[in-house]
Coordinates of C-alpha atoms in Angstrom, one line a residue:
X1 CA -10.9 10.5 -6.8
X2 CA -14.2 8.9 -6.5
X3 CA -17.2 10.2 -4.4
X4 CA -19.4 11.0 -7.2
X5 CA -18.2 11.1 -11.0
X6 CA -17.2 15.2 -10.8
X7 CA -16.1 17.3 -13.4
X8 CA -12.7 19.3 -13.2
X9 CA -14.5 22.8 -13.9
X10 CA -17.1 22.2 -10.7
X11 CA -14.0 20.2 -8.4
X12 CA -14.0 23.3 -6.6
X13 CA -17.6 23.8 -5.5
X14 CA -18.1 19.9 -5.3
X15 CA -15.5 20.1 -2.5
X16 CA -16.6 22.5 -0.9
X17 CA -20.2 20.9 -0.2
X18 CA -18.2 17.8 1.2
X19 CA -16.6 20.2 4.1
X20 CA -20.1 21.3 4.8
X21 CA -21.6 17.6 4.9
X22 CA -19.0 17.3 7.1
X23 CA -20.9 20.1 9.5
X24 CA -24.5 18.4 9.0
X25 CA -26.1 16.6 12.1
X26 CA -25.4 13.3 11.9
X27 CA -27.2 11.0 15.0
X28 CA -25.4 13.2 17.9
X29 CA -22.2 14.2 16.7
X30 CA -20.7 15.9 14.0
X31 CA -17.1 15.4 12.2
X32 CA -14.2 16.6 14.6
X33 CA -16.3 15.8 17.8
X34 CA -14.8 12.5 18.3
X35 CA -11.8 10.2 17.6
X36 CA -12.3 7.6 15.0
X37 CA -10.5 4.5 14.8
X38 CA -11.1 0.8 14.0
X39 CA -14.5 -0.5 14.7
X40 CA -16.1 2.9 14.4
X41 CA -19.0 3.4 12.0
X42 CA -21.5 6.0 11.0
X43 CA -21.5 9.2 9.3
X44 CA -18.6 10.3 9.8
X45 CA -16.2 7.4 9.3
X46 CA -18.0 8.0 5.6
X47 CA -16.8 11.5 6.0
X48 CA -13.1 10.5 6.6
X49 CA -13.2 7.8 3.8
X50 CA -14.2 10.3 1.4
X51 CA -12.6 13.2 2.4
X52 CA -9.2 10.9 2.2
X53 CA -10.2 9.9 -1.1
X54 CA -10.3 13.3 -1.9
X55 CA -7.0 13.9 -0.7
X56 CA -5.3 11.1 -2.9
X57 CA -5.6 8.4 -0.2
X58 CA -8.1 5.8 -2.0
X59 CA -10.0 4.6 0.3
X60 CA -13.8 2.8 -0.1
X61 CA -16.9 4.9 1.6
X62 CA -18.8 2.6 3.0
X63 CA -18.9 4.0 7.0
X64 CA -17.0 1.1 8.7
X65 CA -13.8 1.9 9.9
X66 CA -12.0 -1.6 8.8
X67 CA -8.6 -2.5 7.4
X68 CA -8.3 -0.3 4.3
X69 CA -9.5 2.7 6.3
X70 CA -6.5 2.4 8.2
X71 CA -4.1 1.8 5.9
X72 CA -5.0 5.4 4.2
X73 CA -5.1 6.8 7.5
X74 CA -1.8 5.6 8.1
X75 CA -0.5 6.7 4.8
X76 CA -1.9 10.7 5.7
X77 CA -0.3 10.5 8.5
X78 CA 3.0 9.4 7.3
X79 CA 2.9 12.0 4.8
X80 CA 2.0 14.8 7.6
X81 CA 4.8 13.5 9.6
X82 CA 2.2 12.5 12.9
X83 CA 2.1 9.8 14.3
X84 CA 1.3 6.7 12.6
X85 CA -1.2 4.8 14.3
X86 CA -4.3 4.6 12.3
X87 CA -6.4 6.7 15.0
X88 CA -8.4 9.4 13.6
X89 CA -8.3 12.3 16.9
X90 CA -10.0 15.4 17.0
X91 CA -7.1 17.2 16.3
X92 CA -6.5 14.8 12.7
X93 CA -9.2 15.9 12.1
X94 CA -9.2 19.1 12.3
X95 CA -5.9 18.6 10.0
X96 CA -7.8 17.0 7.6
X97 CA -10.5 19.7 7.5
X98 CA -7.8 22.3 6.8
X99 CA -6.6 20.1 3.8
X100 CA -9.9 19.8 2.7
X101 CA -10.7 23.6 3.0
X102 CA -7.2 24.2 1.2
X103 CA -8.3 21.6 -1.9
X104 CA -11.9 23.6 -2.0
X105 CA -9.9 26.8 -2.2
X106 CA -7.5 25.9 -5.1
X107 CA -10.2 27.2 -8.0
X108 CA -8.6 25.1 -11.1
X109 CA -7.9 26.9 -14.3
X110 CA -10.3 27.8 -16.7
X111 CA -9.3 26.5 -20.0
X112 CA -8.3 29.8 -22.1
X113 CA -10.4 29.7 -25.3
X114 CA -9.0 27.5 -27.9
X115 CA -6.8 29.4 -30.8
X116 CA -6.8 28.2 -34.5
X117 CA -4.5 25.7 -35.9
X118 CA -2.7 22.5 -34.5
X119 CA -0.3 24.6 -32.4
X120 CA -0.8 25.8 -28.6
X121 CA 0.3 29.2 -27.5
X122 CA 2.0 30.9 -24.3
X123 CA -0.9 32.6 -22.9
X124 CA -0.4 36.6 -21.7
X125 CA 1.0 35.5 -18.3
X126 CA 4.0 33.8 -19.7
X127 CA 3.1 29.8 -17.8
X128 CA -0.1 28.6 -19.2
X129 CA -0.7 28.0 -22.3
X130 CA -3.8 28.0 -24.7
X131 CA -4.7 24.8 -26.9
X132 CA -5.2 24.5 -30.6
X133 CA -8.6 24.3 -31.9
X134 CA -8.0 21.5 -34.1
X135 CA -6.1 18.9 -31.3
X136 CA -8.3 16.0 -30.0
X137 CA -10.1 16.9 -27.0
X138 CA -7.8 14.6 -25.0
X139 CA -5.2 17.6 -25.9
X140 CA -7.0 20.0 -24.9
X141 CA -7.6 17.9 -21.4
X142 CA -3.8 17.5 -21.1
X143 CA -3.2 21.2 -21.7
X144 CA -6.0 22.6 -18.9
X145 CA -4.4 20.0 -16.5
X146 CA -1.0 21.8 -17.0
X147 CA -2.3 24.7 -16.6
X148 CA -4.0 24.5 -13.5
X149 CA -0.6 23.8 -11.4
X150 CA 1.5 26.5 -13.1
X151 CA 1.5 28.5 -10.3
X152 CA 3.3 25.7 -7.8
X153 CA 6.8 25.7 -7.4
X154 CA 9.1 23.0 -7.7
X155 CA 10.0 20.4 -4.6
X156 CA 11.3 16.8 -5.3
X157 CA 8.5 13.9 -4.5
X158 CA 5.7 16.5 -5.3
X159 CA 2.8 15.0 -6.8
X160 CA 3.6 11.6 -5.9
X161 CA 2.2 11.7 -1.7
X162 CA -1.4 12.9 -2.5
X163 CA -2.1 11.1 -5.7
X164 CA -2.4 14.1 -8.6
X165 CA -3.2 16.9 -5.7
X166 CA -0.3 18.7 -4.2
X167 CA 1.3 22.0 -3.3
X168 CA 4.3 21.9 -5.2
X169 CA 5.2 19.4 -8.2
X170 CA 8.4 17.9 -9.6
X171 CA 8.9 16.5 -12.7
X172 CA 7.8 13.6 -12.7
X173 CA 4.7 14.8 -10.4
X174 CA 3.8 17.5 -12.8
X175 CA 3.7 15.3 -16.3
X176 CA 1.6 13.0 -14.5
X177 CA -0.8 15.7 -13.7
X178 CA -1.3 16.7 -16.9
X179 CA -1.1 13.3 -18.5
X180 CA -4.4 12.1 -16.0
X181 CA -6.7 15.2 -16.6
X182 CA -7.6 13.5 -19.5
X183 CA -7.5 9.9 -18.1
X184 CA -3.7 8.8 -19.8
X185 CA -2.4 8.0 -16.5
X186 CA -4.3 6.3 -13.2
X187 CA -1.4 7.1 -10.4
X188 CA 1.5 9.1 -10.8
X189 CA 4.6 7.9 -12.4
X190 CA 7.9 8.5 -11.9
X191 CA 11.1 9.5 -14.4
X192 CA 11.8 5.8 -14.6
X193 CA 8.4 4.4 -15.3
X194 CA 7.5 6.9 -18.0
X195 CA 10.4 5.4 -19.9
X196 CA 8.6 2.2 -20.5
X197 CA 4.8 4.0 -20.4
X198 CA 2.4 4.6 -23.4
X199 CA 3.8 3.5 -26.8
X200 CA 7.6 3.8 -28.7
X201 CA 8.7 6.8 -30.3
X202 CA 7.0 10.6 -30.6
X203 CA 4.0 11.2 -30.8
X204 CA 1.7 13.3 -33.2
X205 CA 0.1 15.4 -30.9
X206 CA 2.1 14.8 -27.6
X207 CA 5.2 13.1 -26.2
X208 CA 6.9 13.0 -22.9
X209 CA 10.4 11.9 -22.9
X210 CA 12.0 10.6 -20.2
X211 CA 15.6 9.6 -18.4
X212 CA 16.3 8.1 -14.6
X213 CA 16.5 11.6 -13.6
X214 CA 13.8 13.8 -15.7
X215 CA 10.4 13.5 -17.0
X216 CA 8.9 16.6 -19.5
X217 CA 6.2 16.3 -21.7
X218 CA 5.7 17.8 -25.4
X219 CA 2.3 18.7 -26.0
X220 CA 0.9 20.3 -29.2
X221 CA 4.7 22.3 -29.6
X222 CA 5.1 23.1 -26.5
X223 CA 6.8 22.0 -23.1
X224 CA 5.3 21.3 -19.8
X225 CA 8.5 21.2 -17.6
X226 CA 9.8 22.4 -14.3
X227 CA 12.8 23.3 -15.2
X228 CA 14.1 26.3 -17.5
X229 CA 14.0 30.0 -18.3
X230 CA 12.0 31.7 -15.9
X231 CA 10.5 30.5 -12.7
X232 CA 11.5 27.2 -11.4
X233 CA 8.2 24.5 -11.2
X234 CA 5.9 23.2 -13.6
X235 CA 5.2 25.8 -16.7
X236 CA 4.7 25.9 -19.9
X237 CA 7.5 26.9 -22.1
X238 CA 8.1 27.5 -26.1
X239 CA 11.5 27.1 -25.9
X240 CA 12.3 23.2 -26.4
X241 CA 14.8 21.5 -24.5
X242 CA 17.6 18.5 -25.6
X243 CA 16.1 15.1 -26.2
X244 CA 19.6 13.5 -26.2
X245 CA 19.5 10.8 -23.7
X246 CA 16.0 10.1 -23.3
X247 CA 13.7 8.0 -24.2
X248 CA 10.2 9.3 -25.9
X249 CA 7.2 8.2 -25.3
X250 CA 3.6 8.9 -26.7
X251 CA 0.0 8.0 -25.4
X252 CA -1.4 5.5 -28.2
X253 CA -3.4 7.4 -31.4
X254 CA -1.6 10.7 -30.1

């Protein structure tokens, strides 16, 4: 997600100053006024590119409508089941600034303070979790990643349609998550391809093992998985699962 280099703690509030530049006179018109397709330029082709790349759909902001704009606009509108035809109407966009409004609304976790040792812990509410004072900082990245989507549910494909932003998460979707808060991954992966990602074996601090079917990740003695005990969807878990049949997997020096 590139605009401007942002910072997971201020995503929220960064956000929502896009959907109010989106509100700012521009020349005449203002974002929603008009449909945007091909050819178009101006402010707020700029604000669709970025609001796009904001919504996982990478797309370069530089206020001409061209060739990749379309392609991203056609991939939102596959994933919102409209009509896929690379034109930007009002009523897109108003879709758009819903999505946008629901991003700015979804206030990321605030990493619990650290606790002493190597080892994470369950926080009180029984899904995040709180990260060892002593692990790397990437760790402790990985750990406030998972934690911010502990409260989505489950649904096959989630995580993969938006880039890392979605609603609800499934396996795959969610280790990927957590994996790219601190940079380990640049898209998401699926089961398969985390079978074949990062280096051979477990790692010291974190490990995600992996099968054609499932995806969960190890990290600092616990597991980030969505399924167990409990709730269904991404949480984090003390209880450790079976490792027969897959294949583990470690980011490199970790």
């Amino acid at each position: 997600m590139r605009l401007a280099p942002v910072g997971r703690a201020p995503l929220a509030c960064a956000l929502a100053a896009l959907v109010a530049l989106a509100a700012a006179p521009a020349a005449s018109a203002r974002f929603g006024d008009t449909t945007l397709r091909k050819g178009s330029t101006g402010h707020d082709v700029k604000v669709l590119q970025s609001w796009l790349t904001h919504l996982g759909y990478q797309t370069t902001v530089d206020g001409a409508f061209g060739p990749g704009t379309v392609r991203s606009v056609r991939r939102f509108e596959r994933h919102e089941s409209l009509t896929i035809d690379g034109v930007v109407d009002t009523s897109e966009e108003a879709l758009l600034r819903k999505r946008m409004q629901q991003l700015a609304s979804q206030q990321p976790t605030q990493p619990s303070d650290p606790v002493p040792g190597e080892k994470a812990r369950i926080s009180s509410d029984g899904r995040t979790a709180q990260a060892p004072a002593d692990a790397p900082v990437q760790v402790q990245k990985v750990i406030a990643a998972a934690n911010e989507i502990t409260d989505t549910p489950y649904r096959y494909g989630g995580g993969h349609g938006r880039g890392f932003n979605d609603t609800a998460f499934d396996c795959s979707g969610a280790v990927s998550h957590a994996l790219h808060g601190a940079d380990l991954v640049t898209q998401p992966l699926d089961s398969s391809d985390f079978e074949s990602w990062g280096s051979r074996g477990r790692g010291q601090w974190m490990t995600v093992y992996a099968n054609s079917g499932h995806a969960y990740l190890v990290v600092a003695g616990l597991r980030f998985d969505t399924s167990g005990s409990g709730e269904s969807g991404p949480r984090c878990r003390t209880t450790l699962a079976s490792t027969s049949g897959y294949v583990a997997r470690h980011p490199a020096g970790l």
